[in-house]
XYZ file of C-alpha atoms in Angstrom:
351
model
C -128.756 265.190 71.165
C -125.331 265.884 72.494
C -124.978 269.888 72.674
C -121.203 270.556 71.341
C -121.695 274.601 72.030
C -123.488 276.490 74.288
C -123.694 280.131 74.064
C -126.505 282.831 73.016
C -127.587 284.243 69.741
C -127.317 288.511 70.408
C -130.313 289.903 68.056
C -130.047 293.396 68.065
C -130.812 293.705 71.967
C -132.281 290.563 72.849
C -129.896 287.153 73.741
C -131.557 284.571 73.261
C -129.757 281.100 75.231
C -129.130 278.807 73.238
C -127.472 275.587 72.476
C -125.575 273.793 69.016
C -126.958 270.654 68.526
C -125.185 269.001 65.533
C -128.600 268.330 62.436
C -126.641 266.221 60.741
C -124.846 262.458 61.024
C -123.467 260.275 59.192
C -123.477 256.000 58.633
C -120.742 255.651 56.313
C -118.539 252.246 57.657
C -115.391 253.032 59.441
C -111.772 250.750 59.080
C -109.094 249.684 60.749
C -105.873 249.607 59.983
C -103.960 245.896 61.203
C -101.171 244.013 60.388
C -102.482 241.751 57.097
C -99.700 239.637 58.286
C -101.379 238.190 61.253
C -105.262 241.228 61.637
C -103.585 242.986 64.326
C -103.974 246.357 65.326
C -102.133 248.913 64.257
C -102.048 252.396 66.577
C -101.081 255.837 66.162
C -99.313 256.272 69.739
C -98.709 260.272 71.775
C -95.609 259.787 72.672
C -93.692 264.100 74.245
C -90.398 263.843 72.102
C -88.888 265.704 75.730
C -89.392 262.721 77.698
C -89.642 259.478 74.837
C -93.061 258.271 76.282
C -97.436 257.944 75.906
C -99.236 260.017 77.055
C -102.861 260.482 77.866
C -105.299 262.752 76.173
C -105.768 264.665 79.843
C -102.224 265.517 79.482
C -102.441 267.418 75.725
C -103.022 270.821 75.502
C -102.673 273.013 72.181
C -100.050 275.000 70.780
C -98.443 277.845 68.119
C -94.736 277.221 66.278
C -93.637 280.249 66.209
C -91.259 280.529 62.858
C -87.596 280.433 64.720
C -89.597 276.846 66.323
C -90.910 277.835 69.783
C -93.794 276.570 70.921
C -96.032 279.372 72.655
C -98.702 277.359 74.400
C -102.028 278.559 73.763
C -105.044 277.254 76.869
C -108.788 276.765 76.540
C -108.654 279.463 78.988
C -106.824 282.287 76.953
C -109.227 281.343 73.327
C -112.816 281.483 75.224
C -111.402 286.001 76.806
C -110.503 286.765 72.726
C -111.205 290.384 72.257
C -114.029 289.732 69.848
C -117.626 290.091 70.845
C -118.134 286.012 68.629
C -116.402 284.371 71.031
C -118.905 283.218 73.133
C -121.999 284.319 71.166
C -123.964 284.051 67.122
C -123.989 287.126 66.341
C -126.494 288.543 63.360
C -125.507 291.392 61.633
C -127.783 292.063 58.812
C -131.126 290.503 57.110
C -131.009 289.001 53.032
C -133.441 286.635 50.977
C -132.097 283.413 51.030
C -131.752 283.104 46.889
C -128.065 285.662 48.040
C -126.246 283.100 49.479
C -124.388 280.777 47.382
C -124.777 277.550 47.538
C -120.776 276.617 47.544
C -120.536 278.626 50.376
C -122.582 275.965 52.447
C -121.217 273.554 54.878
C -122.085 271.922 57.536
C -125.634 272.493 59.574
C -126.418 272.237 63.224
C -129.942 273.176 65.385
C -130.205 275.955 67.548
C -132.201 274.392 70.546
C -133.958 277.560 73.302
C -131.624 276.087 75.858
C -134.147 277.049 79.129
C -137.713 278.700 79.667
C -136.371 281.896 79.404
C -134.419 281.354 76.332
C -138.027 280.629 74.994
C -139.689 283.711 74.233
C -137.374 285.601 72.512
C -136.579 282.290 70.481
C -139.773 282.152 69.328
C -138.737 285.750 68.429
C -136.792 285.647 66.178
C -138.013 282.230 64.264
C -141.847 284.550 63.196
C -140.024 287.356 62.401
C -138.077 284.918 59.554
C -141.070 282.831 58.920
C -143.075 286.328 57.787
C -140.786 288.216 56.285
C -139.214 285.014 53.782
C -135.737 285.710 54.509
C -132.106 283.947 55.760
C -129.822 286.393 58.464
C -126.687 286.260 58.415
C -124.466 285.104 61.464
C -121.099 285.798 62.445
C -119.934 283.435 65.318
C -116.750 281.682 66.295
C -116.302 278.362 66.649
C -113.003 275.078 66.901
C -109.928 277.793 67.236
C -111.693 280.237 64.507
C -114.441 282.503 63.449
C -117.271 281.379 61.086
C -119.670 283.334 58.694
C -123.609 281.528 59.295
C -126.704 281.284 58.416
C -130.376 281.612 60.486
C -133.192 280.222 58.913
C -136.165 277.911 59.526
C -136.601 274.580 59.593
C -140.376 273.588 60.875
C -140.843 274.690 64.673
C -136.244 274.580 64.844
C -133.273 277.870 64.101
C -130.890 275.753 61.751
C -127.857 276.336 61.011
C -125.710 276.342 58.030
C -121.738 277.099 58.638
C -120.583 279.351 55.494
C -117.312 280.036 53.683
C -116.338 282.976 53.656
C -116.610 284.977 49.883
C -113.115 284.462 49.527
C -112.614 280.883 50.088
C -114.681 280.308 46.780
C -112.738 279.000 44.623
C -113.483 281.824 40.701
C -114.579 278.411 38.142
C -111.953 279.957 35.214
C -110.007 276.946 33.258
C -113.184 274.440 34.081
C -115.715 275.534 31.173
C -114.939 273.470 28.110
C -113.595 276.217 26.159
C -115.231 278.439 23.754
C -116.628 277.801 20.125
C -118.961 274.725 21.038
C -122.102 275.016 19.309
C -125.182 273.079 20.866
C -128.132 273.423 18.603
C -131.925 273.592 18.492
C -132.797 269.662 18.426
C -130.691 268.770 20.513
C -131.688 270.730 23.574
C -135.576 269.747 22.606
C -134.214 266.496 23.255
C -132.283 267.203 26.562
C -135.549 268.658 27.385
C -137.712 265.599 26.183
C -135.137 263.324 28.119
C -135.571 265.898 31.867
C -139.521 265.298 30.761
C -139.148 261.610 30.873
C -136.499 261.216 33.804
C -139.283 263.541 36.045
C -139.028 264.474 38.880
C -138.217 262.217 42.369
C -139.064 262.589 46.940
C -135.056 262.510 48.080
C -136.377 260.218 50.560
C -137.103 258.164 48.063
C -133.126 258.007 47.708
C -130.345 255.475 49.023
C -126.625 254.889 49.905
C -126.536 251.498 47.587
C -122.345 251.099 47.767
C -122.612 251.240 52.198
C -125.350 248.312 51.105
C -123.771 247.309 49.512
C -120.003 247.200 51.116
C -122.177 245.425 54.387
C -123.393 242.700 52.678
C -120.049 241.906 52.479
C -118.867 242.183 55.811
C -121.493 240.131 56.500
C -120.465 237.503 53.836
C -117.089 237.158 55.286
C -117.222 236.865 58.643
C -120.111 234.329 57.579
C -116.933 232.298 56.287
C -119.061 232.908 51.950
C -117.747 233.890 49.120
C -118.746 238.339 48.992
C -121.145 239.120 46.693
C -120.005 239.080 42.789
C -120.197 242.408 41.165
C -122.396 242.282 38.591
C -121.037 242.645 34.958
C -121.389 246.903 33.278
C -123.334 245.981 30.275
C -121.032 247.260 27.952
C -122.191 250.728 26.447
C -123.379 250.798 22.715
C -121.305 253.333 20.235
C -122.934 256.336 19.894
C -121.755 258.317 16.884
C -123.055 261.631 17.044
C -125.191 263.720 21.072
C -128.367 263.334 18.993
C -128.162 259.671 19.133
C -127.123 259.619 22.180
C -130.283 262.069 23.547
C -132.616 259.877 21.099
C -131.131 255.855 22.993
C -131.478 257.877 26.657
C -134.609 259.193 26.161
C -136.486 255.606 25.095
C -133.970 253.688 27.305
C -136.292 255.988 30.734
C -138.917 255.733 28.976
C -139.051 252.192 29.233
C -137.319 252.142 32.498
C -139.723 253.374 33.429
C -142.604 251.122 31.563
C -143.626 253.808 28.744
C -144.092 253.341 25.749
C -141.929 254.018 23.040
C -142.994 257.703 21.552
C -142.386 259.163 17.965
C -142.846 262.405 19.408
C -139.426 262.515 21.456
C -137.188 261.822 18.716
C -136.282 264.863 16.399
C -136.216 264.325 12.221
C -134.958 267.287 9.709
C -137.338 268.329 7.218
C -136.304 267.489 3.807
C -136.814 270.605 1.549
C -140.046 271.061 0.317
C -141.258 271.514 -2.857
C -141.871 274.651 -4.724
C -144.639 273.692 -6.980
C -145.658 275.251 -10.220
C -147.347 278.604 -10.898
C -149.190 276.875 -13.723
C -150.681 273.363 -11.279
C -152.798 274.516 -8.591
C -151.970 273.141 -4.892
C -154.368 270.260 -3.975
C -154.857 269.955 -0.675
C -157.566 266.908 -1.214
C -161.173 268.084 -0.595
C -164.002 270.305 -2.069
C -162.795 273.706 -1.172
C -159.750 273.186 -2.905
C -161.614 272.234 -5.847
C -164.071 275.538 -5.795
C -160.862 277.877 -4.813
C -159.341 276.404 -7.826
C -162.287 276.683 -10.160
C -162.745 280.913 -8.745
C -158.726 281.190 -9.168
C -158.919 280.324 -12.891
C -162.404 281.987 -13.504
C -160.604 285.433 -12.875
C -157.942 284.467 -14.240
C -159.548 284.621 -17.583
C -161.925 287.626 -16.975
C -159.055 289.597 -16.445
C -157.429 288.007 -19.367
C -160.693 289.084 -20.994
C -160.720 292.396 -19.219
C -157.555 293.109 -21.076
C -158.193 292.303 -24.642
C -161.296 294.329 -24.674
C -159.465 297.175 -22.993
C -156.512 296.182 -26.424
C -159.094 296.537 -29.381
C -161.056 299.635 -27.499
C -157.905 300.779 -27.534
C -157.070 300.251 -30.915
C -160.489 301.453 -32.398
C -159.956 304.394 -30.396
C -157.031 305.295 -31.936
C -157.863 303.429 -35.183
C -161.190 305.949 -34.949
C -159.118 309.362 -34.047
C -156.924 308.400 -36.320
C -159.058 309.137 -38.719
C -160.818 311.463 -37.757
C -157.621 313.452 -38.192
C -157.400 312.911 -42.059
C -160.584 313.785 -42.797
C -159.837 317.657 -41.205
C -156.963 317.924 -43.148
C -158.181 316.864 -46.294
C -160.922 319.374 -45.317
C -158.315 322.100 -44.524
C -156.398 321.718 -48.209
C -159.585 322.015 -49.715
C -160.649 324.385 -48.644
C -156.604 325.980 -49.417
C -157.293 324.914 -52.439
C -161.419 326.811 -53.214
C -159.087 329.612 -51.945
C -156.624 329.518 -54.365
C -158.799 329.582 -57.068
C -160.750 332.382 -56.288
C -157.919 334.909 -56.389
C -156.530 333.496 -59.341
C -159.533 334.146 -61.156
C -160.186 337.660 -59.183
C -156.622 338.171 -60.982
C -157.840 337.568 -64.911
C -161.144 340.054 -63.892
C -159.301 342.272 -63.186
């Protein structure tokens, strides 16, 4: 792999000479612009406005246009002597957990290759230190005319660097989410979970660019003078009345595509309200246990009723007995008072 940048990693007082190489490659098919009438190539020519002639790549340099239109030439030597430590150095500034890095910040990926034998020892030291700490290194470096932010992590036996956007370059998601007030029911979440479980996981190595493959077929057919393959008619989507129906159909289609039998438990239905049984009628759940339980409950109720009756009778008899005793005492008192009156009258007569 050809290096695109040479420099060093600054790890405290340790310097690690490295080469920067691209970790990714593009397989996209590129096109040329042509004249549709005769198929001639359309080219962009670089012309000097002052001399009105085409110039070669070796004659082209960089320049900054000032506010008044003045062009200030900037040479590669000027850029190599920028007053910053990251001009030719990847300067590690911190070590943080990988979860702290927002994926929105991640950009291009590079491999950092050790440059020469002297770099092998410190390179391995940094790699093993990153492995053992389960952290990533945050670094600053200068590339293609600007200072950038990077994240160093271990990939296999190599150290990779991901270019990061500066935090102020990531837009806030304002106005992206739907308006508030949307309610998702538990049944819908259950079906969404069932759909995710049905789709399951996948090995990313099994995925490929189908668009590029179809484009290659079209190019091959045109080159052979054949008609390009026709696009298959997309299946007309069924009219979905609500989200629940869409989720149920999605679960069913996903299982059919995997050759699985449709399962009823994936569908969530609203159960009808339970009917309240009358108090006098025992619930019949089937089996001898329920019958004996009902009989026991009935016997207990009868026993309680008889106990109440006997208690009521005893209370009534007690009340009657108490009333008779009270009447007897009252009669005895009245009898005693009468005899006392007679004795007093006889004494008065004798006197």
